[in-house]
PDB file of C-alpha atoms in Angstrom:
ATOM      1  CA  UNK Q  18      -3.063  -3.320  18.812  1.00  0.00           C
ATOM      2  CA  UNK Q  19      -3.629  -4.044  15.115  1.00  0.00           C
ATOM      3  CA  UNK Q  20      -0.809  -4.534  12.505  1.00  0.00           C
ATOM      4  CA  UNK Q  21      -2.148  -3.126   9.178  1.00  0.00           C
ATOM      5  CA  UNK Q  22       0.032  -3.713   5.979  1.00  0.00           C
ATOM      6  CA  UNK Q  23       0.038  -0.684   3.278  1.00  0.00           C
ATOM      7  CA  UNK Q  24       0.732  -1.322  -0.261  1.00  0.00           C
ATOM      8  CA  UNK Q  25      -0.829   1.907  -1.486  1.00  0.00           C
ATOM      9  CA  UNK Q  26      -1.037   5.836  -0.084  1.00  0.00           C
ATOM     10  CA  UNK Q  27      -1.109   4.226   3.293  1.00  0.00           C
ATOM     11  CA  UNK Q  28       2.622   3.464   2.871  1.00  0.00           C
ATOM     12  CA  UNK Q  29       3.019   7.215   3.311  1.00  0.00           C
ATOM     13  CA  UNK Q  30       4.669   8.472   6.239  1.00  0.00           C
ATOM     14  CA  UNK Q  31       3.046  12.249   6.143  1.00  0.00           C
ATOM     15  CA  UNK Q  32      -0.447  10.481   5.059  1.00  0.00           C
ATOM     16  CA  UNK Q  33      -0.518   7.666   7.722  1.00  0.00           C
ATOM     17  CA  UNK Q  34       0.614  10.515  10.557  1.00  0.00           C
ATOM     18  CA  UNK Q  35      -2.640  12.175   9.440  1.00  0.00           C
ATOM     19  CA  UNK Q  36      -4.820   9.600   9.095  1.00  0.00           C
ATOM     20  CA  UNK Q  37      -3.377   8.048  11.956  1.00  0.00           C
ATOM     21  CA  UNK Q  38      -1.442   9.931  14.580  1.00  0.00           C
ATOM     22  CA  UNK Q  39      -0.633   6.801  17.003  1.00  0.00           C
ATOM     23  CA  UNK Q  40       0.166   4.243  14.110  1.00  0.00           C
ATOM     24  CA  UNK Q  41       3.584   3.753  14.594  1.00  0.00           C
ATOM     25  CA  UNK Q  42       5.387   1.893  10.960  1.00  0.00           C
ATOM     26  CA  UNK Q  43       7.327  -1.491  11.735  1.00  0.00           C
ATOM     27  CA  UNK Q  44       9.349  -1.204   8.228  1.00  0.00           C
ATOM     28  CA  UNK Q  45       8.992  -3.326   5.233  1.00  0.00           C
ATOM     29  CA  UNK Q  46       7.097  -6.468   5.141  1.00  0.00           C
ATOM     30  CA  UNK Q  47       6.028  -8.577   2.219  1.00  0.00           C
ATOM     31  CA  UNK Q  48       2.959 -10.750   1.134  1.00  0.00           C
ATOM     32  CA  UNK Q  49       3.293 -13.489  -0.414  1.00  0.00           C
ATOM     33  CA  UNK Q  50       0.541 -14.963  -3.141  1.00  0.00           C
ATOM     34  CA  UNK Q  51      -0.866 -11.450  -4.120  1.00  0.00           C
ATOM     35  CA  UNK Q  52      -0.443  -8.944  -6.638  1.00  0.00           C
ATOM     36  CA  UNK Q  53      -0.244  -5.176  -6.756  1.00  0.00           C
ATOM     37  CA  UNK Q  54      -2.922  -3.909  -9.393  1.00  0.00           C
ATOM     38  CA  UNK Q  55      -4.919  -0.416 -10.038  1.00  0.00           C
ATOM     39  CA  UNK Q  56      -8.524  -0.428  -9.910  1.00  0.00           C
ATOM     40  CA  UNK Q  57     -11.036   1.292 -12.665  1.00  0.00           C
ATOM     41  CA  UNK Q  58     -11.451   4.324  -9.817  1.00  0.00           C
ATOM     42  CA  UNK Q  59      -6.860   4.774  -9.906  1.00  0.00           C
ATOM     43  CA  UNK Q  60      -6.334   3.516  -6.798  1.00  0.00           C
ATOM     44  CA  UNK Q  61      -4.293   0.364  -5.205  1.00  0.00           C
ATOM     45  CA  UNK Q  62      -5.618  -3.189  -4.485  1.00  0.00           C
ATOM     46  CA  UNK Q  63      -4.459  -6.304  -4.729  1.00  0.00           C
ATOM     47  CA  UNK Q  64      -5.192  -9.847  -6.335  1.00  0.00           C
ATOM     48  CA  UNK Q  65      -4.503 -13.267  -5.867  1.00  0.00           C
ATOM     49  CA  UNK Q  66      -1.789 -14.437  -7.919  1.00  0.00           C
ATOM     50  CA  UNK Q  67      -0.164 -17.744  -6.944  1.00  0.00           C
ATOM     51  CA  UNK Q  68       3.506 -16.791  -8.079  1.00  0.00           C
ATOM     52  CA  UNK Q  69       3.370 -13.218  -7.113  1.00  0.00           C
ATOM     53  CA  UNK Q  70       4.419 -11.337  -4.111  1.00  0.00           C
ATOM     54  CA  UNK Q  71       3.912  -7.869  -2.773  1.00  0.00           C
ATOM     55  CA  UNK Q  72       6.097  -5.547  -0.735  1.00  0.00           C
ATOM     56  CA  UNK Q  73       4.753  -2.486   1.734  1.00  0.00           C
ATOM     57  CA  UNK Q  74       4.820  -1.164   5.071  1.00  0.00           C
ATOM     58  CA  UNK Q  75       4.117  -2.894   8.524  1.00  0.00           C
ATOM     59  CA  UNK Q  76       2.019  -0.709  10.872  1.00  0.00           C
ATOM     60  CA  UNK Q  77       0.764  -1.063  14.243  1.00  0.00           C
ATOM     61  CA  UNK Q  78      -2.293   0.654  14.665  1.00  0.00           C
ATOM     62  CA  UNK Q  79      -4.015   1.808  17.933  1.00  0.00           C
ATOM     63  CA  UNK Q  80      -7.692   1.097  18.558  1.00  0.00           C
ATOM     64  CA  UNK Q  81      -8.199   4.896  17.676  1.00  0.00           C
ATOM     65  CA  UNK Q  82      -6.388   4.562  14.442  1.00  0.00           C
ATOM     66  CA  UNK Q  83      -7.389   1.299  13.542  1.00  0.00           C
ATOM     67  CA  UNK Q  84     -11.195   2.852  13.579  1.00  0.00           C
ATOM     68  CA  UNK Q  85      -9.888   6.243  12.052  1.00  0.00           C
ATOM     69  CA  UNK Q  86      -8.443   4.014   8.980  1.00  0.00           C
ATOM     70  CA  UNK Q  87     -11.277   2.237   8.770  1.00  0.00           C
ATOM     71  CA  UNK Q  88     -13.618   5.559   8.558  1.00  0.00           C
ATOM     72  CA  UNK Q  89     -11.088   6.734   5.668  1.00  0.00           C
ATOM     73  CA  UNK Q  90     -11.446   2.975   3.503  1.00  0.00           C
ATOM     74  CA  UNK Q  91     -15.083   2.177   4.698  1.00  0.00           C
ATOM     75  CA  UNK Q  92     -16.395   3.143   1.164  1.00  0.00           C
ATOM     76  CA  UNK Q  93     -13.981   2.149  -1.333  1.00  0.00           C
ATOM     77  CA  UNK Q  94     -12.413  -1.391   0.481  1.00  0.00           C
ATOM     78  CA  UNK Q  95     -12.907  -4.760   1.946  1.00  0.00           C
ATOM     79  CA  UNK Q  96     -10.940  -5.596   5.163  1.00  0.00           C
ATOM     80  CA  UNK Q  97      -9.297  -8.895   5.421  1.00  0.00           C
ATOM     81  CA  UNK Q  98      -6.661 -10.377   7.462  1.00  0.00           C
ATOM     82  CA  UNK Q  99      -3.467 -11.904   6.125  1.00  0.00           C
ATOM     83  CA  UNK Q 100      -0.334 -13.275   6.884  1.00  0.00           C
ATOM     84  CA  UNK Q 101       2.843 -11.132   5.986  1.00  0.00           C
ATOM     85  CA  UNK Q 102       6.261 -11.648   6.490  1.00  0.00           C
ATOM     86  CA  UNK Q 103       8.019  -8.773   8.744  1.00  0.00           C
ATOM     87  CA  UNK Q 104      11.617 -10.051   8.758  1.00  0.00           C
ATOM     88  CA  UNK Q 105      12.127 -13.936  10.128  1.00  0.00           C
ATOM     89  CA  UNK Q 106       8.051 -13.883  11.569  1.00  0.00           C
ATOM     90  CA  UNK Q 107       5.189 -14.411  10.058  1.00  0.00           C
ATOM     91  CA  UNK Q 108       2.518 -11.829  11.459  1.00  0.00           C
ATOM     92  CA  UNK Q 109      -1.187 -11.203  10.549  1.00  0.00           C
ATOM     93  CA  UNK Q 110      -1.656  -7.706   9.489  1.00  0.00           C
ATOM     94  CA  UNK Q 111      -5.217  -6.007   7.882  1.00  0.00           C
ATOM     95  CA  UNK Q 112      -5.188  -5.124   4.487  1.00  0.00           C
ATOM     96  CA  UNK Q 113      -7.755  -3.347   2.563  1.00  0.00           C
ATOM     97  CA  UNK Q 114      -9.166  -4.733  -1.045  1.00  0.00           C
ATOM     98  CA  UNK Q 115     -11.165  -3.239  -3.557  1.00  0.00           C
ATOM     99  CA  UNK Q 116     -14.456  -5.218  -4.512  1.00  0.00           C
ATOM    100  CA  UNK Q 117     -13.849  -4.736  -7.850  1.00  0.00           C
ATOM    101  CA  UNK Q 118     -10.831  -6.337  -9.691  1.00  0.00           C
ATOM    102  CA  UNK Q 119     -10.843  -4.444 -12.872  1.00  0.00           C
ATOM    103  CA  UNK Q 120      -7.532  -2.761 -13.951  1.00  0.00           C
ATOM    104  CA  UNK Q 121      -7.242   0.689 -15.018  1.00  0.00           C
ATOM    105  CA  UNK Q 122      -5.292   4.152 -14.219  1.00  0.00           C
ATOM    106  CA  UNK Q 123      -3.689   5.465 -11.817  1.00  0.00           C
ATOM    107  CA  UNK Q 124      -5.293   8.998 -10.404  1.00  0.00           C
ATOM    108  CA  UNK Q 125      -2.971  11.753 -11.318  1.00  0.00           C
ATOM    109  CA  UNK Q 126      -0.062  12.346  -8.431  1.00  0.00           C
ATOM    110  CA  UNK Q 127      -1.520   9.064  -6.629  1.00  0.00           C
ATOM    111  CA  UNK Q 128       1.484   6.526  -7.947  1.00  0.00           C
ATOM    112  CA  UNK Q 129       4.049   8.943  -7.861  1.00  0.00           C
ATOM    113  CA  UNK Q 130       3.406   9.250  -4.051  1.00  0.00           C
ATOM    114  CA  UNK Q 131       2.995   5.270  -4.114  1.00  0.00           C
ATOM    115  CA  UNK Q 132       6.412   5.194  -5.799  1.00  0.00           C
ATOM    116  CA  UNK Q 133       8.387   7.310  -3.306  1.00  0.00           C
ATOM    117  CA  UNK Q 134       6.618   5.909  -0.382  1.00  0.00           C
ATOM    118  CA  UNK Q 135       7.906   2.914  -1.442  1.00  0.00           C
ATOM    119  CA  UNK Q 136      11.442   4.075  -2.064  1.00  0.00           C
ATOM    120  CA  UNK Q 137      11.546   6.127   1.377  1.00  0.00           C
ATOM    121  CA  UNK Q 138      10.753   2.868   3.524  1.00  0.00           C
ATOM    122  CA  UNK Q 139      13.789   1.132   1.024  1.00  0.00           C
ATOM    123  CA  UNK Q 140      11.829  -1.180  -0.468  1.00  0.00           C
ATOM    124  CA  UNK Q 141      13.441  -3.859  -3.153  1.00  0.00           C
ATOM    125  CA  UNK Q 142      14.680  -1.294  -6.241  1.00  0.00           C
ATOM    126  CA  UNK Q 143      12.770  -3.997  -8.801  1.00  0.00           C
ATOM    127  CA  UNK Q 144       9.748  -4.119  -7.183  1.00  0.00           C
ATOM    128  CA  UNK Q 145       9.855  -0.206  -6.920  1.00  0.00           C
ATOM    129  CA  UNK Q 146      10.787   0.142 -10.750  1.00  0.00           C
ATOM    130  CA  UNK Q 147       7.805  -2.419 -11.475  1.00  0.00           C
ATOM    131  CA  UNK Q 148       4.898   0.180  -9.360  1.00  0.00           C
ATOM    132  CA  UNK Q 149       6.820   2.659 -11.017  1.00  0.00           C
ATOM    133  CA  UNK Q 150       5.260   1.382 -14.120  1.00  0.00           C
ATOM    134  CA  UNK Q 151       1.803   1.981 -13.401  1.00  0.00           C
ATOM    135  CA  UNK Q 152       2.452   5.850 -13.680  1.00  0.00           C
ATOM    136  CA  UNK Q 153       0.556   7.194 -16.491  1.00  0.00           C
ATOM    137  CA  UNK Q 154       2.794   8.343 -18.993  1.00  0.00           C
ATOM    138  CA  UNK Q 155       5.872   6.134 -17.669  1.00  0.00           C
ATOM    139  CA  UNK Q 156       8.739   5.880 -19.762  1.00  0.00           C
ATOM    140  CA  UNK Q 157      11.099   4.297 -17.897  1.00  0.00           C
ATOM    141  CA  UNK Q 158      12.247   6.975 -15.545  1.00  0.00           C
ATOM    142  CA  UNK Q 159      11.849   7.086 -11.767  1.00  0.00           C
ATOM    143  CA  UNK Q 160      12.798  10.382 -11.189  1.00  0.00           C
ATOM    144  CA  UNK Q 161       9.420  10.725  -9.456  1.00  0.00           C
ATOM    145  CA  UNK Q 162       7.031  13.763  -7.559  1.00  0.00           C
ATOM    146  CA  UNK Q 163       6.616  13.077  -3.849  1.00  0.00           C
ATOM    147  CA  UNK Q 164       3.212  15.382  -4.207  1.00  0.00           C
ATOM    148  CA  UNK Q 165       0.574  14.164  -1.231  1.00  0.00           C
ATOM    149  CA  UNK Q 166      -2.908  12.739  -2.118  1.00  0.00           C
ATOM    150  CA  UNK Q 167      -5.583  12.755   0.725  1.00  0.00           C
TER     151      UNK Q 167
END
């Protein structure tokens, strides 16, 4: 089994149990020394930032799912392994990183499902209002659409 942690769409309960129908989500987990950005195609990735810290999902991944996932991301991500904190442990867990660190926009719909993934697994309310931000057209507000992105 593989633990992969989601920071993006794969956060998603309805997504991931389409992607991946055997993944089975652990709850939240954080990583420490990264930061949440959006790259120049609207989608998640992360970079290293020494003071920074990112919260998502824990998921345990069959080998069916783990290649299924990997199909999906092939094109767009690099894999890596890192160590995230699920409660009191620290556990290695995949994550997938764009090659390309430029910021830019997020795809229409594609935060706002980011954003309530987030808030259904309970995630910290600060670090939920702070992805909240990266909504085009933010304005403070996180009354948010829970529309699905494939």
């Amino acid at each position: 089994m593989t633990l992969h942690f989601a920071f993006g769409s794969n956060m998603s309960r309805t997504l991931m149990c389409r992607r991946c129908p055997g993944a089975r989500g652990l709850g939240s987990a954080r990583l420490d020394g990264w930061r949440f950005i959006i790259t120049r195609d609207g989608y998640a990735s992360l970079v290293r930032d020494p003071g920074a810290r990112v919260h998502g999902v824990l998921w345990r991944l069959t080998p069916r799912d783990l290649a299924a996932l990997h199909a999906y991301e092939q094109h767009a991500y690099l894999r890596r392994i890192v160590p995230v904190r699920h409660g009191a442990r620290r556990r290695p867990a995949l994550i997938y990183l764009a090659p390309e660190r430029g910021g830019g926009a997020a795809r229409p719909g594609y935060q706002e499902l980011v954003v309530a993934a987030a808030r259904d697994w309970k995630l910290p309310a600060a670090y939920v209002a702070g992805l909240a931000r990266w909504i085009p057209g933010f304005h403070g507000k996180l009354g948010v659409a829970t529309g699905e992105m494939g």
